[in-house]
Structures are given as C-alpha cells and as structure tokens.
Amino acid sequence: MPPILYIVIPCYNEQEVLPVTAPMFLEKINSLSEKGKISSESRILFVNDGSKDKTWEIISELSKQDCHYIGISQSRNRGHQNAVLAGLMEAKDRCDITISIDCDGQDDINAMDQMVDEYLGGCEIVYGVRSSRETDTFFKRFTAQSFYKFLSAMGAEVIYNHADYRLISARALKELANFKEVNLFLRGMVPLVGFKSTSVSYARAERIAGESHYPFKKMVGLAMDGITSLSVKPLRLITSFGVIVALLSFIGVIWAIVTALRGNAVAGWASMTCIVCFVSGVQLICLGIIGEYIGKIYMETKARPRYIISERTWEEEK
Ligand code: UDP
Ligand code: MG
C-alpha cells in the first residue's frame, strides 16, 4: 500500500496566487499517485490563516471541484508558523506523510518526488534546502543570510537555507505534537524531534504573484522567537559581558585611586559621563534581553491554544 500524502499549504491573502498554484499541486499529487509512489487518497490541505481577501472562498470553491483539495480555516490571522502547525496537526491522524510548502510557487514542487523517494528509503524527515537565492532581491538575500548566521551564532541550531518546505512522517508528527510550546519556531523544533532525516536541494523561484508577507520587521520577530525559544546563549553572553565590564571597571578604580594618591586628580567630567552612559546602555540592553525571556515564560504559562480552526471544507464526524 503506497503512503497517503497530505500537502499542507498555509495561505494568507493569496487570492492572486492560489488559482495559479493550486492546479500545480493537484498535478503533482496525480503524477505521484500514477507512479504508484503515493496513494490516490492523498490530499492537498490548504490552511487559510485568517485572510482578509477571497482566499477562503477560493479554497471552498476548489474543494467542490476536486476531492483532492481540502481546507481548514483559522479563526483569525495567527502567523505562518501557527498556520503550518494547524495543518500538520490536522493531517497527522489521516495520513502517512505530510509535506509543508508555501502557496506562492517559490519552492520547486518537483523536489517532492525526491522527498517521497527519501521517505520510501527510510527517512522520517526530509528538509528542502534552497540551492541558490539568485531570484531573491539583494535585500532579501542579505537579510535571510544574516538571519541564519545570527541564529547559529546565538546557539539556535537550524538547517542552513531551509525554510518550511519539508516532509514529515506521521510518526514524527505524533512526537512533534508533544512539544507543547506556544512560541513556535518549527525550523528549530523539527530537528529536535530526531529520527532519520536528510535534505534535498532545489532552486528557489520568484513569487508567482502577490507580495511577500515577510517584511523585515517580521523577519526580526521570527529571528528573536527562534533564538529565545531554542537557546539561552544570550543570557550567558550577558553574564560574560558583565564579567568583562566589571574587570574593566576594577582596573578603572585602581587607576582612579592611584591618580588621586599622586595628587593629580582633575575634574574628570568627560570620562565620568562616558562611563555612566556606556554602563547604563549595557544594563538596558541586558534588561531587555532578560525581559524577552520573561515575556516568553509569561506567554508559555498561559498555555493558550496554538491555533483555532473555525471552518473545514468537509463535515467533521462527531
Ligand atoms: N503566510 C501565512 N500567514 C501569515 C503570513 C504568511 O500563512 O501571517 C503564508 C503565505 O500565504 C505563504 C507563506 O506563509 O504561503 C510564506 O509567506 P511569504 O511567501 O509571504 O514569505 P516569503 O516567501 O517572502 O518569506
Ligand atoms: Mg514566499
């Protein structure tokens, strides 16, 4: 029996792209099932992430046209990571493998063949890795690369140039479901699940239509979430930095005493001001970083639901 595949696709205000990319996904499912690699029971699961345009209408319409299209709708916009998780959790009990992919056609769907082959060869998780970023703008490429470098410098292990295009088996998903954190950073969490895994590379294309929903501000937010939910290294850096500043101050104190004893103490207004400004700046940064973690703890203790599904394109059995 070939495995049942669910392709999980988060969609936020994608009315321009969906009509173009949806048939491409359907074609892929059909060709894979014709080759006998996946079951004909496979589905394309759209997750509408509280879109404000006609995205959900398009998804409902598609689901009436072909039984391979199904969809769920989140009660409001919760962000890409939560939308992907909602789809994966919805799919995990109905299928053998899931592949999550963006709906804008940027990730090469032909890499799915290789992903499924790797699964059939025994891998539970297959990461899609971008081989080049030539089609991205210089700014996007630069910020994205800095993002990965910064993450790994801060102790958050992620796979370089891997976004959220990946195959996960239902077995691995059932383990992922036990990771209860509310602050989601799937790229960092999935490797922690373990199991045999591998990567396949693909060339990243340009967005087929519409605009990116990941402006610089959201990237910074994602990087902060990634670091603070995967590592406590920044807190350690603060401690080391504190030690260095304390040592320097100690030298400064000795210098001040020696100067005073020699009797050449002059009104050191400039140096005092510099030191006060510097140290208070450092303290504020440190407080900010600690505050970031306390904020995370606060959100985690609330244990709010990570997604709320308001609608489905099919009838739920009671
Ligand atoms: N997306 C989402 N919720 C959001 C923002 C984005 O579900 O709040 C989806 C979006 O529809 C797309 C994917 O996440 O399928 C990636 O977004 P986008 O292509 O805008 O990001 P980029 O590829 O530019 O990083
Ligand atoms: Mg995109």
Short mmCIF file of C-alpha atoms and ligand atoms in Angstrom, two decimals:
data_model
loop_
_atom_site.label_atom_id
_atom_site.label_comp_id
_atom_site.label_asym_id
_atom_site.label_seq_id
_atom_site.Cartn_x
_atom_site.Cartn_y
_atom_site.Cartn_z
CA MET A 1 0.00 0.00 0.00
CA PRO A 2 1.63 3.33 -1.01
CA PRO A 3 1.62 6.04 1.70
CA ILE A 4 -1.09 8.70 1.93
CA LEU A 5 0.45 12.14 1.42
CA TYR A 6 -1.03 15.40 2.71
CA ILE A 7 0.45 18.58 1.23
CA VAL A 8 -0.03 21.30 3.86
CA ILE A 9 -0.20 24.83 2.45
CA PRO A 10 -0.57 27.96 4.61
CA CYS A 11 -2.35 30.79 2.79
CA TYR A 12 -2.69 34.38 3.88
CA ASN A 13 -4.24 36.85 1.46
CA GLU A 14 -3.24 34.75 -1.53
CA GLN A 15 -6.18 35.27 -3.89
CA GLU A 16 -3.87 36.13 -6.77
CA VAL A 17 -1.59 33.13 -6.41
CA LEU A 18 -3.95 30.33 -5.37
CA PRO A 19 -5.77 29.89 -8.67
CA VAL A 20 -2.37 29.53 -10.38
CA THR A 21 -0.58 27.26 -7.94
CA ALA A 22 -3.46 25.02 -6.79
CA PRO A 23 -3.64 23.12 -10.14
CA MET A 24 0.15 22.65 -9.97
CA PHE A 25 -0.16 20.90 -6.62
CA LEU A 26 -3.02 18.76 -7.94
CA GLU A 27 -0.95 17.76 -10.94
CA LYS A 28 1.90 16.75 -8.65
CA ILE A 29 -0.39 14.59 -6.48
CA ASN A 30 -1.82 12.94 -9.58
CA SER A 31 1.56 12.24 -11.16
CA LEU A 32 2.97 10.83 -7.90
CA SER A 33 -0.01 8.56 -7.42
CA GLU A 34 0.12 7.42 -11.07
CA LYS A 35 3.72 6.40 -10.48
CA GLY A 36 2.48 4.41 -7.50
CA LYS A 37 4.61 6.34 -5.03
CA ILE A 38 1.69 7.70 -3.05
CA SER A 39 -1.89 6.62 -2.51
CA SER A 40 -4.73 8.15 -4.50
CA GLU A 41 -6.25 9.03 -1.11
CA SER A 42 -3.65 11.81 -0.86
CA ARG A 43 -4.89 15.34 -0.33
CA ILE A 44 -3.92 19.00 -0.68
CA LEU A 45 -4.74 20.69 2.62
CA PHE A 46 -4.98 24.48 2.48
CA VAL A 47 -4.82 26.34 5.77
CA ASN A 48 -6.44 29.74 5.47
CA ASP A 49 -4.69 31.93 8.04
CA GLY A 50 -7.47 34.44 8.62
CA SER A 51 -7.14 36.04 5.18
CA LYS A 52 -8.95 39.30 4.57
CA ASP A 53 -9.44 38.71 0.85
CA LYS A 54 -11.18 35.96 -1.14
CA THR A 55 -8.69 33.21 -0.23
CA TRP A 56 -11.19 31.12 1.77
CA GLU A 57 -13.87 31.44 -0.94
CA ILE A 58 -11.33 30.18 -3.48
CA ILE A 59 -10.38 27.24 -1.24
CA SER A 60 -14.05 26.28 -0.70
CA GLU A 61 -14.65 26.50 -4.42
CA LEU A 62 -11.62 24.30 -5.19
CA SER A 63 -12.79 21.70 -2.67
CA LYS A 64 -16.06 21.39 -4.58
CA GLN A 65 -14.25 20.97 -7.90
CA ASP A 66 -11.92 18.14 -6.92
CA CYS A 67 -11.97 15.84 -3.91
CA HIS A 68 -8.18 16.12 -3.61
CA TYR A 69 -8.50 19.72 -2.43
CA ILE A 70 -9.50 20.21 1.19
CA GLY A 71 -9.13 23.18 3.50
CA ILE A 72 -9.34 24.44 7.05
CA SER A 73 -9.67 28.00 8.17
CA GLN A 74 -8.12 29.56 11.25
CA SER A 75 -10.44 31.78 13.26
CA ARG A 76 -8.05 34.72 12.72
CA ASN A 77 -4.59 35.51 11.42
CA ARG A 78 -2.05 33.84 13.70
CA GLY A 79 1.03 33.85 11.51
CA HIS A 80 2.76 31.44 9.19
CA GLN A 81 4.20 29.10 11.85
CA ASN A 82 0.86 28.56 13.60
CA ALA A 83 -0.88 28.02 10.28
CA VAL A 84 1.62 25.32 9.28
CA LEU A 85 1.28 23.64 12.68
CA ALA A 86 -2.52 23.71 12.48
CA GLY A 87 -2.34 21.96 9.11
CA LEU A 88 0.21 19.39 10.26
CA MET A 89 -1.77 18.53 13.40
CA GLU A 90 -4.96 18.24 11.37
CA ALA A 91 -3.22 15.93 8.91
CA LYS A 92 -1.28 13.70 11.28
CA ASP A 93 -4.04 11.20 12.03
CA ARG A 94 -5.25 10.95 8.46
CA CYS A 95 -2.09 10.32 6.51
CA ASP A 96 1.34 8.67 6.49
CA ILE A 97 3.39 11.65 5.32
CA THR A 98 2.97 15.40 5.12
CA ILE A 99 4.84 17.93 3.03
CA SER A 100 4.52 21.58 4.07
CA ILE A 101 5.10 24.17 1.38
CA ASP A 102 4.26 27.85 0.76
CA CYS A 103 1.47 28.54 -1.67
CA ASP A 104 3.30 31.13 -3.76
CA GLY A 105 5.14 28.74 -6.08
CA GLN A 106 8.58 29.84 -4.83
CA ASP A 107 9.53 26.37 -3.68
CA ASP A 108 10.03 23.90 -6.51
CA ILE A 109 7.29 21.29 -6.24
CA ASN A 110 9.33 18.85 -8.31
CA ALA A 111 11.53 18.31 -5.25
CA MET A 112 8.57 16.41 -3.78
CA ASP A 113 9.41 13.35 -5.90
CA GLN A 114 12.81 13.14 -4.30
CA MET A 115 11.37 13.80 -0.84
CA VAL A 116 8.91 10.92 -1.21
CA ASP A 117 11.75 8.68 -2.51
CA GLU A 118 13.79 9.50 0.58
CA TYR A 119 10.80 8.64 2.77
CA LEU A 120 10.35 5.33 0.95
CA GLY A 121 14.06 4.78 1.56
CA GLY A 122 13.52 5.03 5.31
CA CYS A 123 13.81 8.73 6.27
CA GLU A 124 11.14 10.19 8.55
CA ILE A 125 12.00 13.85 7.94
CA VAL A 126 13.27 15.36 4.67
CA TYR A 127 14.30 19.03 4.62
CA GLY A 128 14.00 21.07 1.43
CA VAL A 129 17.11 23.23 1.16
CA ARG A 130 17.49 26.13 -1.27
CA SER A 131 20.47 25.71 -3.51
CA SER A 132 20.57 29.32 -4.65
CA ARG A 133 18.94 32.60 -3.87
CA GLU A 134 19.55 34.30 -7.17
CA THR A 135 15.89 35.15 -7.71
CA ASP A 136 15.58 36.93 -4.36
CA THR A 137 16.31 40.63 -4.19
CA PHE A 138 19.69 41.59 -2.76
CA PHE A 139 18.00 42.89 0.39
CA LYS A 140 16.01 39.67 0.94
CA ARG A 141 19.08 37.54 0.31
CA PHE A 142 21.25 39.59 2.63
CA THR A 143 18.71 39.68 5.48
CA ALA A 144 17.93 35.98 5.11
CA GLN A 145 21.60 35.01 5.19
CA SER A 146 22.29 37.24 8.18
CA PHE A 147 19.27 35.60 9.81
CA TYR A 148 20.79 32.10 9.62
CA LYS A 149 24.23 33.27 10.69
CA PHE A 150 22.85 35.22 13.63
CA LEU A 151 20.70 32.28 14.71
CA SER A 152 23.58 29.85 14.73
CA ALA A 153 25.90 32.33 16.49
CA MET A 154 23.24 32.63 19.18
CA GLY A 155 23.05 28.88 19.67
CA ALA A 156 19.82 28.18 17.80
CA GLU A 157 20.63 25.26 15.53
CA VAL A 158 18.74 25.41 12.26
CA ILE A 159 19.43 23.89 8.86
CA TYR A 160 21.04 26.49 6.62
CA ASN A 161 18.80 27.80 3.86
CA HIS A 162 15.92 25.54 4.88
CA ALA A 163 12.58 27.28 5.30
CA ASP A 164 9.37 25.43 5.96
CA TYR A 165 9.37 23.18 2.89
CA ARG A 166 9.78 19.73 4.35
CA LEU A 167 8.42 16.22 4.50
CA ILE A 168 7.50 14.88 7.94
CA SER A 169 6.10 11.41 8.53
CA ALA A 170 3.01 10.95 10.67
CA ARG A 171 5.18 9.07 13.15
CA ALA A 172 7.47 12.08 13.65
CA LEU A 173 4.46 14.42 13.76
CA LYS A 174 2.95 12.49 16.65
CA GLU A 175 6.17 13.20 18.57
CA LEU A 176 6.17 16.85 17.46
CA ALA A 177 2.66 17.13 18.93
CA ASN A 178 4.25 16.58 22.36
CA PHE A 179 6.27 19.78 22.04
CA LYS A 180 3.82 22.00 23.85
CA GLU A 181 5.40 25.42 23.38
CA VAL A 182 3.21 28.28 22.28
CA ASN A 183 6.04 30.33 20.76
CA LEU A 184 6.54 28.36 17.60
CA PHE A 185 9.68 28.11 15.54
CA LEU A 186 9.19 24.95 13.53
CA ARG A 187 12.57 25.07 11.78
CA GLY A 188 14.23 24.75 15.16
CA MET A 189 11.74 22.33 16.70
CA VAL A 190 11.59 19.71 13.96
CA PRO A 191 15.32 18.79 14.17
CA LEU A 192 14.83 18.28 17.93
CA VAL A 193 12.30 15.54 17.21
CA GLY A 194 15.13 13.44 15.81
CA PHE A 195 14.57 10.32 13.67
CA LYS A 196 16.43 9.55 10.49
CA SER A 197 16.47 12.65 8.31
CA THR A 198 18.06 14.04 5.18
CA SER A 199 17.91 17.06 2.87
CA VAL A 200 17.12 17.56 -0.79
CA SER A 201 18.09 20.75 -2.56
CA TYR A 202 16.07 22.78 -5.02
CA ALA A 203 16.32 26.14 -6.75
CA ARG A 204 14.08 28.81 -5.35
CA ALA A 205 11.99 30.72 -7.88
CA GLU A 206 10.29 34.07 -7.73
CA ARG A 207 6.86 34.54 -6.24
CA ILE A 208 4.30 33.84 -8.99
CA ALA A 209 2.00 36.71 -7.94
CA GLY A 210 1.15 38.84 -4.93
CA GLU A 211 3.61 40.16 -2.37
CA SER A 212 5.79 38.72 0.36
CA HIS A 213 4.22 38.75 3.81
CA TYR A 214 7.61 38.63 5.46
CA PRO A 215 8.82 42.20 5.62
CA PHE A 216 11.99 42.99 7.55
CA LYS A 217 10.07 43.59 10.79
CA LYS A 218 8.51 40.10 10.73
CA MET A 219 11.92 38.55 9.95
CA VAL A 220 13.40 40.22 13.01
CA GLY A 221 10.47 38.94 15.05
CA LEU A 222 10.99 35.41 13.72
CA ALA A 223 14.72 35.59 14.49
CA MET A 224 14.02 36.73 18.06
CA ASP A 225 11.47 33.94 18.51
CA GLY A 226 13.91 31.44 17.06
CA ILE A 227 16.73 32.44 19.36
CA THR A 228 14.78 32.82 22.56
CA SER A 229 12.78 29.64 22.07
CA LEU A 230 15.78 27.48 21.20
CA SER A 231 18.66 28.75 23.25
CA VAL A 232 19.68 30.54 26.46
CA LYS A 233 23.01 31.61 24.99
CA PRO A 234 22.15 35.35 25.02
CA LEU A 235 21.66 35.13 28.80
CA ARG A 236 25.11 33.56 29.14
CA LEU A 237 26.62 36.23 26.87
CA ILE A 238 25.19 38.84 29.22
CA THR A 239 26.94 37.19 32.14
CA SER A 240 30.28 37.05 30.29
CA PHE A 241 29.87 40.62 29.17
CA GLY A 242 29.08 41.66 32.74
CA VAL A 243 32.27 39.99 33.94
CA ILE A 244 34.35 41.84 31.33
CA VAL A 245 32.78 45.19 32.18
CA ALA A 246 33.34 44.50 35.90
CA LEU A 247 37.02 43.68 35.29
CA LEU A 248 37.50 46.85 33.25
CA SER A 249 35.81 48.89 35.98
CA PHE A 250 38.13 47.30 38.53
CA ILE A 251 41.15 48.49 36.53
CA GLY A 252 39.48 51.89 36.30
CA VAL A 253 39.02 52.03 40.07
CA ILE A 254 42.70 51.23 40.69
CA TRP A 255 43.71 53.84 38.15
CA ALA A 256 41.47 56.41 39.86
CA ILE A 257 42.88 55.65 43.33
CA VAL A 258 46.48 55.78 42.11
CA THR A 259 45.85 59.09 40.34
CA ALA A 260 44.17 60.52 43.44
CA LEU A 261 47.01 59.39 45.74
CA ARG A 262 49.53 61.01 43.44
CA GLY A 263 47.57 64.17 43.85
CA ASN A 264 46.86 64.84 40.15
CA ALA A 265 43.13 64.17 40.27
CA VAL A 266 41.43 66.60 37.90
CA ALA A 267 37.79 67.19 37.29
CA GLY A 268 37.13 64.17 35.07
CA TRP A 269 33.76 65.16 33.81
CA ALA A 270 34.13 63.72 30.30
CA SER A 271 35.38 60.32 31.38
CA MET A 272 32.69 60.04 34.06
CA THR A 273 29.94 60.86 31.61
CA CYS A 274 31.25 58.32 29.10
CA ILE A 275 31.39 55.57 31.70
CA VAL A 276 27.92 56.32 33.05
CA CYS A 277 26.41 56.38 29.57
CA PHE A 278 28.16 53.21 28.49
CA VAL A 279 27.31 51.19 31.57
CA SER A 280 23.68 52.29 31.65
CA GLY A 281 23.35 51.40 27.96
CA VAL A 282 24.75 47.95 28.61
CA GLN A 283 22.39 47.50 31.54
CA LEU A 284 19.37 48.45 29.47
CA ILE A 285 20.29 46.00 26.72
CA CYS A 286 20.76 43.24 29.28
CA LEU A 287 17.44 44.04 30.91
CA GLY A 288 15.80 43.97 27.51
CA ILE A 289 17.17 40.50 26.72
CA ILE A 290 16.14 39.16 30.11
CA GLY A 291 12.73 40.79 29.62
CA GLU A 292 12.39 38.98 26.30
CA TYR A 293 12.78 35.64 28.06
CA ILE A 294 10.43 36.62 30.89
CA GLY A 295 7.87 37.59 28.26
CA LYS A 296 8.24 34.13 26.72
CA ILE A 297 7.79 32.46 30.10
CA TYR A 298 4.68 34.57 30.67
CA MET A 299 3.17 33.54 27.35
CA GLU A 300 4.07 29.88 27.87
CA THR A 301 2.50 29.75 31.36
CA LYS A 302 -0.78 30.91 29.87
CA ALA A 303 -0.67 27.87 27.57
CA ARG A 304 -3.13 29.39 25.14
CA PRO A 305 -4.20 27.30 22.16
CA ARG A 306 -1.74 27.45 19.30
CA TYR A 307 -4.43 27.54 16.67
CA ILE A 308 -8.21 27.62 16.50
CA ILE A 309 -9.92 26.12 13.48
CA SER A 310 -13.21 27.80 12.67
CA GLU A 311 -14.19 26.07 9.44
CA ARG A 312 -13.44 23.00 7.37
CA THR A 313 -14.35 22.17 3.79
CA TRP A 314 -15.59 18.77 4.92
CA GLU A 315 -18.06 17.55 7.56
CA GLU A 316 -16.44 16.54 10.86
CA GLU A 317 -17.77 13.23 12.16
CA LYS A 318 -18.95 13.68 15.76
N1 UDP B 1 1.55 33.15 5.49
C1 UDP B 1 0.59 32.80 6.46
N2 UDP B 1 0.33 33.68 7.47
C2 UDP B 1 0.97 34.91 7.58
C3 UDP B 1 1.97 35.22 6.61
C4 UDP B 1 2.24 34.33 5.59
O1 UDP B 1 0.00 31.73 6.40
O2 UDP B 1 0.66 35.66 8.52
C5 UDP B 1 1.86 32.19 4.39
C6 UDP B 1 1.80 32.77 2.99
O3 UDP B 1 0.49 32.69 2.46
C7 UDP B 1 2.77 31.89 2.23
C8 UDP B 1 3.79 31.51 3.29
O4 UDP B 1 3.18 31.77 4.55
O5 UDP B 1 2.17 30.69 1.75
C9 UDP B 1 5.09 32.28 3.15
O6 UDP B 1 4.86 33.66 3.09
P1 UDP B 1 5.56 34.62 2.04
O7 UDP B 1 5.64 33.96 0.71
O8 UDP B 1 4.85 35.92 2.09
O9 UDP B 1 7.01 34.78 2.68
P2 UDP B 1 8.45 34.77 1.92
O10 UDP B 1 8.44 33.62 0.96
O11 UDP B 1 8.53 36.08 1.24
O12 UDP B 1 9.42 34.61 3.03
MG MG B 2 7.16 33.29 -0.47
#
